[in-house]
mmCIF file of C-alpha atoms and ligand atoms in Angstrom:
data_model
loop_
_atom_site.group_PDB
_atom_site.id
_atom_site.type_symbol
_atom_site.label_atom_id
_atom_site.label_comp_id
_atom_site.label_asym_id
_atom_site.label_seq_id
_atom_site.Cartn_x
_atom_site.Cartn_y
_atom_site.Cartn_z
ATOM 1 C CA ASN I 1 -92.162 -77.077 -13.604
ATOM 2 C CA PHE I 2 -93.364 -75.203 -16.665
ATOM 3 C CA SER I 3 -93.215 -77.106 -19.993
ATOM 4 C CA ILE I 4 -94.895 -76.685 -23.228
ATOM 5 C CA GLN I 5 -95.203 -79.118 -25.890
ATOM 6 C CA LEU I 6 -96.756 -78.430 -29.346
ATOM 7 C CA GLU I 7 -96.810 -80.695 -32.373
ATOM 8 C CA ASN I 8 -94.266 -79.274 -34.619
ATOM 9 C CA SER I 9 -96.179 -79.971 -37.824
ATOM 10 C CA SER I 10 -94.935 -78.800 -41.208
ATOM 11 C CA ASN I 11 -96.262 -75.332 -40.302
ATOM 12 C CA ASP I 12 -93.139 -73.064 -39.818
ATOM 13 C CA GLU I 13 -95.037 -70.457 -37.841
ATOM 14 C CA LEU I 14 -96.393 -72.990 -35.503
ATOM 15 C CA GLY I 15 -92.916 -74.265 -34.989
ATOM 16 C CA GLU I 16 -91.626 -70.806 -34.251
ATOM 17 C CA LEU I 17 -94.311 -70.187 -31.876
ATOM 18 C CA ALA I 18 -93.638 -73.478 -29.926
ATOM 19 C CA ASP I 19 -89.829 -72.457 -29.789
ATOM 20 C CA SER I 20 -90.750 -69.063 -28.310
ATOM 21 C CA ILE I 21 -93.101 -70.395 -25.813
ATOM 22 C CA GLN I 22 -90.575 -73.085 -24.856
ATOM 23 C CA SER I 23 -87.804 -70.504 -24.341
ATOM 24 C CA LEU I 24 -90.131 -68.409 -22.202
ATOM 25 C CA ALA I 25 -91.028 -71.467 -20.141
ATOM 26 C CA ASN I 26 -87.368 -72.172 -19.744
ATOM 27 C CA GLU I 27 -86.716 -68.725 -18.609
ATOM 28 C CA LEU I 28 -89.525 -68.898 -16.001
ATOM 29 C CA ASN I 29 -88.154 -72.134 -14.800
ATOM 30 C CA HIS I 30 -84.855 -70.592 -14.423
ATOM 31 C CA LEU I 31 -86.293 -67.635 -12.513
ATOM 32 C CA LYS I 32 -88.184 -69.923 -10.081
ATOM 33 C CA THR I 33 -84.975 -71.849 -9.351
ATOM 34 C CA GLU I 34 -83.235 -68.658 -8.675
ATOM 35 C CA ARG I 35 -85.914 -67.299 -6.547
ATOM 36 C CA ASN I 36 -85.892 -70.530 -4.430
ATOM 37 C CA GLU I 37 -82.228 -70.551 -4.131
ATOM 38 C CA PHE I 38 -82.281 -66.904 -2.954
ATOM 39 C CA LEU I 39 -84.981 -67.649 -0.323
ATOM 40 C CA ALA I 40 -83.076 -70.620 0.850
ATOM 41 C CA SER I 41 -79.882 -68.481 1.266
ATOM 42 C CA ILE I 42 -81.907 -65.862 3.159
ATOM 43 C CA SER I 43 -83.269 -68.392 5.553
ATOM 44 C CA HIS I 44 -79.807 -69.846 6.147
ATOM 45 C CA GLU I 45 -78.356 -66.453 6.687
ATOM 46 C CA LEU I 46 -81.095 -65.410 9.072
ATOM 47 C CA ARG I 47 -80.989 -68.721 11.001
ATOM 48 C CA THR I 48 -77.124 -68.511 11.774
ATOM 49 C CA PRO I 49 -77.191 -65.337 13.869
ATOM 50 C CA LEU I 50 -80.549 -66.419 15.553
ATOM 51 C CA THR I 51 -78.989 -69.654 16.495
ATOM 52 C CA TYR I 52 -76.108 -67.968 18.254
ATOM 53 C CA ILE I 53 -78.465 -65.529 19.877
ATOM 54 C CA LYS I 54 -80.731 -68.252 21.204
ATOM 55 C CA GLY I 55 -77.671 -70.407 22.334
ATOM 56 C CA TYR I 56 -75.865 -67.667 24.158
ATOM 57 C CA ALA I 57 -79.091 -66.227 25.712
ATOM 58 C CA ASP I 58 -79.844 -69.633 27.053
ATOM 59 C CA VAL I 59 -76.346 -70.056 28.645
ATOM 60 C CA ALA I 60 -76.264 -66.512 29.979
ATOM 61 C CA LYS I 61 -79.433 -67.314 31.907
ATOM 62 C CA LYS I 62 -77.846 -70.154 33.869
ATOM 63 C CA ASP I 63 -77.210 -69.696 37.538
ATOM 64 C CA HIS I 64 -73.537 -70.784 37.774
ATOM 65 C CA ILE I 65 -72.330 -68.444 35.104
ATOM 66 C CA SER I 66 -69.840 -65.831 36.267
ATOM 67 C CA MET I 67 -70.422 -62.071 35.637
ATOM 68 C CA THR I 68 -67.522 -61.922 33.279
ATOM 69 C CA ASP I 69 -68.825 -64.869 31.119
ATOM 70 C CA ARG I 70 -72.232 -63.360 31.128
ATOM 71 C CA VAL I 71 -71.021 -60.060 29.800
ATOM 72 C CA ASN I 72 -69.118 -61.936 27.155
ATOM 73 C CA TYR I 73 -72.130 -63.747 26.144
ATOM 74 C CA LEU I 74 -74.168 -60.643 25.923
ATOM 75 C CA ASN I 75 -71.517 -58.946 23.741
ATOM 76 C CA ILE I 76 -71.804 -61.780 21.297
ATOM 77 C CA ILE I 77 -75.488 -61.462 21.250
ATOM 78 C CA THR I 78 -75.121 -57.787 20.622
ATOM 79 C CA GLU I 79 -72.669 -58.567 17.690
ATOM 80 C CA GLU I 80 -74.998 -61.051 16.279
ATOM 81 C CA VAL I 81 -77.942 -58.580 16.380
ATOM 82 C CA THR I 82 -75.840 -56.089 14.629
ATOM 83 C CA LYS I 83 -75.131 -58.685 11.850
ATOM 84 C CA LEU I 84 -78.822 -59.365 11.645
ATOM 85 C CA THR I 85 -79.557 -55.596 11.276
ATOM 86 C CA THR I 86 -77.046 -55.238 8.475
ATOM 87 C CA LEU I 87 -78.424 -58.288 6.796
ATOM 88 C CA VAL I 88 -82.054 -57.038 7.002
ATOM 89 C CA THR I 89 -80.962 -53.599 5.864
ATOM 90 C CA GLU I 90 -79.202 -54.966 2.863
ATOM 91 C CA LEU I 91 -82.047 -57.206 1.913
ATOM 92 C CA MET I 92 -84.471 -54.316 2.035
ATOM 93 C CA GLU I 93 -82.040 -52.388 -0.116
ATOM 94 C CA LEU I 94 -82.094 -55.178 -2.711
ATOM 95 C CA ALA I 95 -85.772 -55.489 -2.583
ATOM 96 C CA GLN I 96 -86.015 -51.758 -3.489
ATOM 97 C CA LEU I 97 -83.500 -52.089 -6.207
ATOM 98 C CA ASP I 98 -85.453 -55.036 -7.584
ATOM 99 C CA ASN I 99 -88.735 -53.133 -7.484
ATOM 100 C CA ASN I 100 -87.448 -50.132 -9.096
ATOM 101 C CA THR I 101 -88.940 -48.285 -6.181
ATOM 102 C CA PHE I 102 -85.697 -46.434 -5.858
ATOM 103 C CA THR I 103 -84.559 -43.535 -7.954
ATOM 104 C CA ILE I 104 -81.150 -42.292 -8.876
ATOM 105 C CA GLN I 105 -81.058 -38.513 -8.520
ATOM 106 C CA LYS I 106 -77.995 -37.467 -10.524
ATOM 107 C CA GLN I 107 -76.283 -34.194 -9.966
ATOM 108 C CA TRP I 108 -72.883 -32.666 -10.644
ATOM 109 C CA PHE I 109 -70.630 -32.418 -7.737
ATOM 110 C CA PRO I 110 -66.846 -32.277 -7.041
ATOM 111 C CA ILE I 111 -65.651 -35.840 -6.732
ATOM 112 C CA CYS I 112 -62.713 -35.067 -4.331
ATOM 113 C CA ASP I 113 -65.111 -33.408 -1.936
ATOM 114 C CA SER I 114 -67.166 -36.440 -1.804
ATOM 115 C CA LEU I 115 -64.078 -38.731 -1.396
ATOM 116 C CA LYS I 116 -62.822 -36.599 1.514
ATOM 117 C CA LYS I 117 -66.214 -37.065 3.205
ATOM 118 C CA ILE I 118 -66.106 -40.814 2.637
ATOM 119 C CA SER I 119 -62.560 -41.061 3.984
ATOM 120 C CA THR I 120 -63.713 -39.276 7.246
ATOM 121 C CA ILE I 121 -66.459 -41.826 7.639
ATOM 122 C CA ILE I 122 -64.204 -44.813 6.825
ATOM 123 C CA LEU I 123 -60.827 -43.689 8.355
ATOM 124 C CA PRO I 124 -61.337 -44.925 11.895
ATOM 125 C CA SER I 125 -61.986 -48.571 10.806
ATOM 126 C CA PHE I 126 -58.877 -48.430 8.544
ATOM 127 C CA GLN I 127 -56.810 -47.176 11.490
ATOM 128 C CA GLU I 128 -58.142 -49.880 13.675
ATOM 129 C CA SER I 129 -57.270 -52.445 11.077
ATOM 130 C CA GLY I 130 -53.739 -51.050 10.584
ATOM 131 C CA ILE I 131 -54.305 -50.314 7.007
ATOM 132 C CA THR I 132 -53.119 -47.036 5.296
ATOM 133 C CA LEU I 133 -55.789 -45.238 3.161
ATOM 134 C CA ARG I 134 -54.466 -43.094 0.272
ATOM 135 C CA MET I 135 -56.356 -40.971 -2.033
ATOM 136 C CA ILE I 136 -55.266 -39.494 -5.291
ATOM 137 C CA CYS I 137 -57.783 -37.144 -6.619
ATOM 138 C CA PRO I 138 -57.042 -34.129 -8.830
ATOM 139 C CA GLU I 139 -59.034 -31.174 -7.582
ATOM 140 C CA ASN I 140 -61.855 -29.783 -9.563
ATOM 141 C CA TYR I 141 -63.046 -33.029 -11.301
ATOM 142 C CA GLN I 142 -66.820 -33.180 -11.333
ATOM 143 C CA ILE I 143 -68.887 -36.187 -11.515
ATOM 144 C CA LEU I 144 -72.507 -36.666 -12.508
ATOM 145 C CA ALA I 145 -73.948 -39.114 -10.019
ATOM 146 C CA ASP I 146 -76.368 -39.562 -7.185
ATOM 147 C CA PRO I 147 -74.327 -38.371 -4.231
ATOM 148 C CA ILE I 148 -75.702 -40.735 -1.620
ATOM 149 C CA ARG I 149 -75.450 -43.729 -3.895
ATOM 150 C CA PHE I 150 -71.998 -42.765 -4.842
ATOM 151 C CA GLU I 151 -70.895 -42.817 -1.248
ATOM 152 C CA GLN I 152 -72.623 -46.152 -0.661
ATOM 153 C CA ILE I 153 -70.675 -47.619 -3.601
ATOM 154 C CA LEU I 154 -67.363 -46.334 -2.418
ATOM 155 C CA ILE I 155 -67.922 -47.188 1.228
ATOM 156 C CA ASN I 156 -68.834 -50.738 0.357
ATOM 157 C CA LEU I 157 -65.727 -51.235 -1.849
ATOM 158 C CA LEU I 158 -63.438 -49.643 0.681
ATOM 159 C CA ASP I 159 -64.915 -51.735 3.455
ATOM 160 C CA ASN I 160 -64.028 -54.810 1.431
ATOM 161 C CA ALA I 161 -60.516 -53.623 0.672
ATOM 162 C CA ARG I 162 -60.082 -53.213 4.479
ATOM 163 C CA LYS I 163 -61.703 -56.481 5.437
ATOM 164 C CA TYR I 164 -59.814 -58.552 3.035
ATOM 165 C CA SER I 165 -56.257 -57.034 3.545
ATOM 166 C CA PRO I 166 -53.675 -57.657 6.144
ATOM 167 C CA ARG I 167 -52.357 -55.049 8.535
ATOM 168 C CA GLY I 168 -49.563 -52.803 7.267
ATOM 169 C CA THR I 169 -50.920 -52.720 3.811
ATOM 170 C CA ILE I 170 -52.076 -49.677 1.610
ATOM 171 C CA THR I 171 -55.332 -49.184 -0.006
ATOM 172 C CA THR I 172 -55.246 -46.608 -2.708
ATOM 173 C CA VAL I 173 -58.148 -44.673 -4.281
ATOM 174 C CA LYS I 174 -57.283 -43.099 -7.551
ATOM 175 C CA VAL I 175 -59.443 -40.826 -9.709
ATOM 176 C CA LYS I 176 -58.478 -40.000 -13.282
ATOM 177 C CA LYS I 177 -59.962 -38.892 -16.595
ATOM 178 C CA GLU I 178 -59.868 -40.681 -19.721
ATOM 179 C CA ASN I 179 -61.569 -38.806 -22.551
ATOM 180 C CA ALA I 180 -65.095 -38.158 -21.366
ATOM 181 C CA ASP I 181 -64.890 -40.873 -18.766
ATOM 182 C CA ILE I 182 -64.012 -40.580 -15.072
ATOM 183 C CA LYS I 183 -62.237 -43.784 -13.728
ATOM 184 C CA ILE I 184 -62.178 -44.431 -10.081
ATOM 185 C CA SER I 185 -59.972 -47.370 -8.862
ATOM 186 C CA ILE I 186 -59.794 -48.898 -5.502
ATOM 187 C CA GLN I 187 -56.597 -50.928 -5.165
ATOM 188 C CA ASP I 188 -55.780 -52.992 -2.215
ATOM 189 C CA GLU I 189 -52.848 -55.242 -1.171
ATOM 190 C CA GLY I 190 -55.097 -57.875 0.168
ATOM 191 C CA LYS I 191 -55.632 -61.536 -0.355
ATOM 192 C CA GLY I 192 -56.886 -61.209 -3.798
ATOM 193 C CA ILE I 193 -59.773 -63.186 -5.494
ATOM 194 C CA PRO I 194 -59.106 -66.521 -7.272
ATOM 195 C CA SER I 195 -59.894 -66.119 -10.992
ATOM 196 C CA LYS I 196 -62.458 -68.977 -10.736
ATOM 197 C CA ASP I 197 -64.470 -66.923 -8.454
ATOM 198 C CA LEU I 198 -64.329 -63.696 -10.315
ATOM 199 C CA PRO I 199 -67.279 -64.398 -12.691
ATOM 200 C CA PHE I 200 -69.552 -64.898 -9.538
ATOM 201 C CA ILE I 201 -68.354 -62.241 -7.211
ATOM 202 C CA PHE I 202 -71.369 -60.003 -7.950
ATOM 203 C CA GLU I 203 -73.943 -62.701 -7.182
ATOM 204 C CA ARG I 204 -76.012 -62.368 -3.968
ATOM 205 C CA PHE I 205 -74.533 -64.246 -1.121
ATOM 206 C CA TYR I 206 -71.430 -65.234 -3.055
ATOM 207 C CA ARG I 207 -68.459 -65.379 -0.775
ATOM 208 C CA ILE I 208 -65.230 -66.970 -1.184
ATOM 209 C CA ASP I 209 -64.589 -67.878 2.445
ATOM 210 C CA LYS I 210 -68.054 -67.875 4.100
ATOM 211 C CA SER I 211 -66.864 -68.171 7.697
ATOM 212 C CA ARG I 212 -64.108 -65.528 7.237
ATOM 213 C CA SER I 213 -66.603 -63.082 5.727
ATOM 214 C CA ARG I 214 -69.162 -63.692 8.423
ATOM 215 C CA GLU I 215 -66.519 -63.142 11.184
ATOM 216 C CA LEU I 216 -65.682 -59.820 9.588
ATOM 217 C CA GLY I 217 -69.418 -58.836 9.622
ATOM 218 C CA GLY I 218 -69.857 -59.596 5.825
ATOM 219 C CA THR I 219 -73.238 -60.669 4.451
ATOM 220 C CA GLY I 220 -72.178 -61.532 0.773
ATOM 221 C CA LEU I 221 -74.667 -58.938 -0.406
ATOM 222 C CA GLY I 222 -72.285 -55.914 -0.628
ATOM 223 C CA LEU I 223 -70.960 -56.404 -4.090
ATOM 224 C CA SER I 224 -74.368 -57.233 -5.540
ATOM 225 C CA ILE I 225 -75.654 -53.978 -4.227
ATOM 226 C CA VAL I 226 -72.802 -52.143 -5.620
ATOM 227 C CA LYS I 227 -73.203 -53.699 -8.973
ATOM 228 C CA GLU I 228 -76.926 -52.768 -9.081
ATOM 229 C CA LEU I 229 -76.085 -49.141 -8.086
ATOM 230 C CA VAL I 230 -73.353 -48.954 -10.783
ATOM 231 C CA ASP I 231 -75.774 -50.362 -13.386
ATOM 232 C CA ALA I 232 -78.497 -47.942 -12.294
ATOM 233 C CA HIS I 233 -75.937 -45.160 -13.047
ATOM 234 C CA HIS I 234 -75.253 -46.818 -16.401
ATOM 235 C CA TRP I 235 -71.569 -47.155 -15.379
ATOM 236 C CA LYS I 236 -69.129 -50.000 -15.662
ATOM 237 C CA ILE I 237 -67.314 -51.969 -12.988
ATOM 238 C CA GLU I 238 -64.359 -54.292 -13.404
ATOM 239 C CA ILE I 239 -62.155 -56.367 -11.182
ATOM 240 C CA ALA I 240 -58.529 -57.315 -11.643
ATOM 241 C CA SER I 241 -57.037 -59.562 -8.862
ATOM 242 C CA GLU I 242 -54.052 -61.493 -8.131
ATOM 243 C CA ILE I 243 -53.794 -63.899 -5.227
ATOM 244 C CA ASN I 244 -51.945 -62.717 -2.259
ATOM 245 C CA LYS I 245 -51.015 -59.411 -4.258
ATOM 246 C CA GLY I 246 -54.410 -57.690 -4.087
ATOM 247 C CA SER I 247 -57.300 -56.554 -6.022
ATOM 248 C CA THR I 248 -58.153 -53.424 -8.055
ATOM 249 C CA ILE I 249 -61.792 -52.419 -8.692
ATOM 250 C CA THR I 250 -62.386 -49.989 -11.360
ATOM 251 C CA ILE I 251 -65.495 -47.983 -11.966
ATOM 252 C CA THR I 252 -65.923 -46.202 -15.266
ATOM 253 C CA ALA I 253 -68.293 -43.206 -14.993
ATOM 254 C CA ARG I 254 -69.378 -41.007 -17.691
HETATM 255 P P1 ADP V 1 -69.038 -59.580 2.052
HETATM 256 O O1 ADP V 1 -70.279 -59.045 2.802
HETATM 257 O O2 ADP V 1 -68.907 -61.136 2.319
HETATM 258 O O3 ADP V 1 -67.911 -58.810 2.108
HETATM 259 P P2 ADP V 1 -69.478 -58.857 -0.858
HETATM 260 O O4 ADP V 1 -70.540 -59.114 -1.589
HETATM 261 O O5 ADP V 1 -68.968 -57.491 -0.472
HETATM 262 O O6 ADP V 1 -69.668 -59.679 0.549
HETATM 263 O O7 ADP V 1 -68.203 -59.689 -1.365
HETATM 264 C C1 ADP V 1 -68.255 -61.013 -1.843
HETATM 265 C C2 ADP V 1 -67.038 -61.811 -1.490
HETATM 266 O O8 ADP V 1 -66.015 -61.382 -2.376
HETATM 267 C C3 ADP V 1 -66.422 -61.640 -0.183
HETATM 268 O O9 ADP V 1 -66.987 -62.484 0.761
HETATM 269 C C4 ADP V 1 -64.939 -61.950 -0.377
HETATM 270 O O10 ADP V 1 -64.781 -63.281 -0.359
HETATM 271 C C5 ADP V 1 -64.701 -61.344 -1.724
HETATM 272 N N1 ADP V 1 -64.071 -59.953 -1.872
HETATM 273 C C6 ADP V 1 -64.748 -58.881 -2.032
HETATM 274 N N2 ADP V 1 -63.931 -57.755 -2.020
HETATM 275 C C7 ADP V 1 -62.756 -58.306 -1.916
HETATM 276 C C8 ADP V 1 -61.388 -57.702 -1.901
HETATM 277 N N3 ADP V 1 -61.143 -56.519 -2.051
HETATM 278 N N4 ADP V 1 -60.351 -58.560 -1.673
HETATM 279 C C9 ADP V 1 -60.547 -60.004 -1.675
HETATM 280 N N5 ADP V 1 -61.743 -60.487 -1.682
HETATM 281 C C10 ADP V 1 -62.946 -59.763 -1.852
#
């Protein structure tokens, strides 16, 4: 632990210096704790799929196992490898964001065209989940954004809307203008987010229901990446949510 102690003599300047150094030391301690917690989470998140892979590979090798069971085990192994791949990809993404080695390349483009492309990508998974995807986007609205990052933000948010909503519900994406701003909202009719969790929802690895998220292929990193990408555009993101009614995530772009 870092700690600084200076004699606070009658000298005001020395006192101020001591205070500044102490607050720097506190900040460093805080960063160190955060880094340790992050590393512990990563280790845990990596270990879980590895444990499954090892376990099922061991059983699949046994002589008495039927072909059907073996195929089932191999399928589980494939799923776990997919989860690991997603996790590693997202961690690399975060590392880039932290390092500032990534750049936002903004350009003007028609927002509806981009949303149409996004819906083509995401529609099959919505259909499979029995959720209707509705898009309300007045033609000819232009947005100044990095088109690839914009897609990434929307896909992440839509994927959450799908993952945390029951069959038979509707997810609505709405684009509207408010003065110079463009507001994009993603509204689902899903399980909602308890208000006590809302302040932490953008934190890395924060998940309300860990096992449910994991089952759905979630890593707990999606929203933290979204937040960083939104910040990099100097946009704003807000969440309004009601338990068992649904959530609305609104991005304000300008
Ligand atoms: P994950 O990979 O687990 O989905 P995210 O960072 O995208 O991680 O989201 C963090 C957590 O926030 C999720 O695990 C889930 O509990 C909650 N969450 C995110 N989006 C929604 C939503 N639209 N409806 C309900 N809960 C949500």
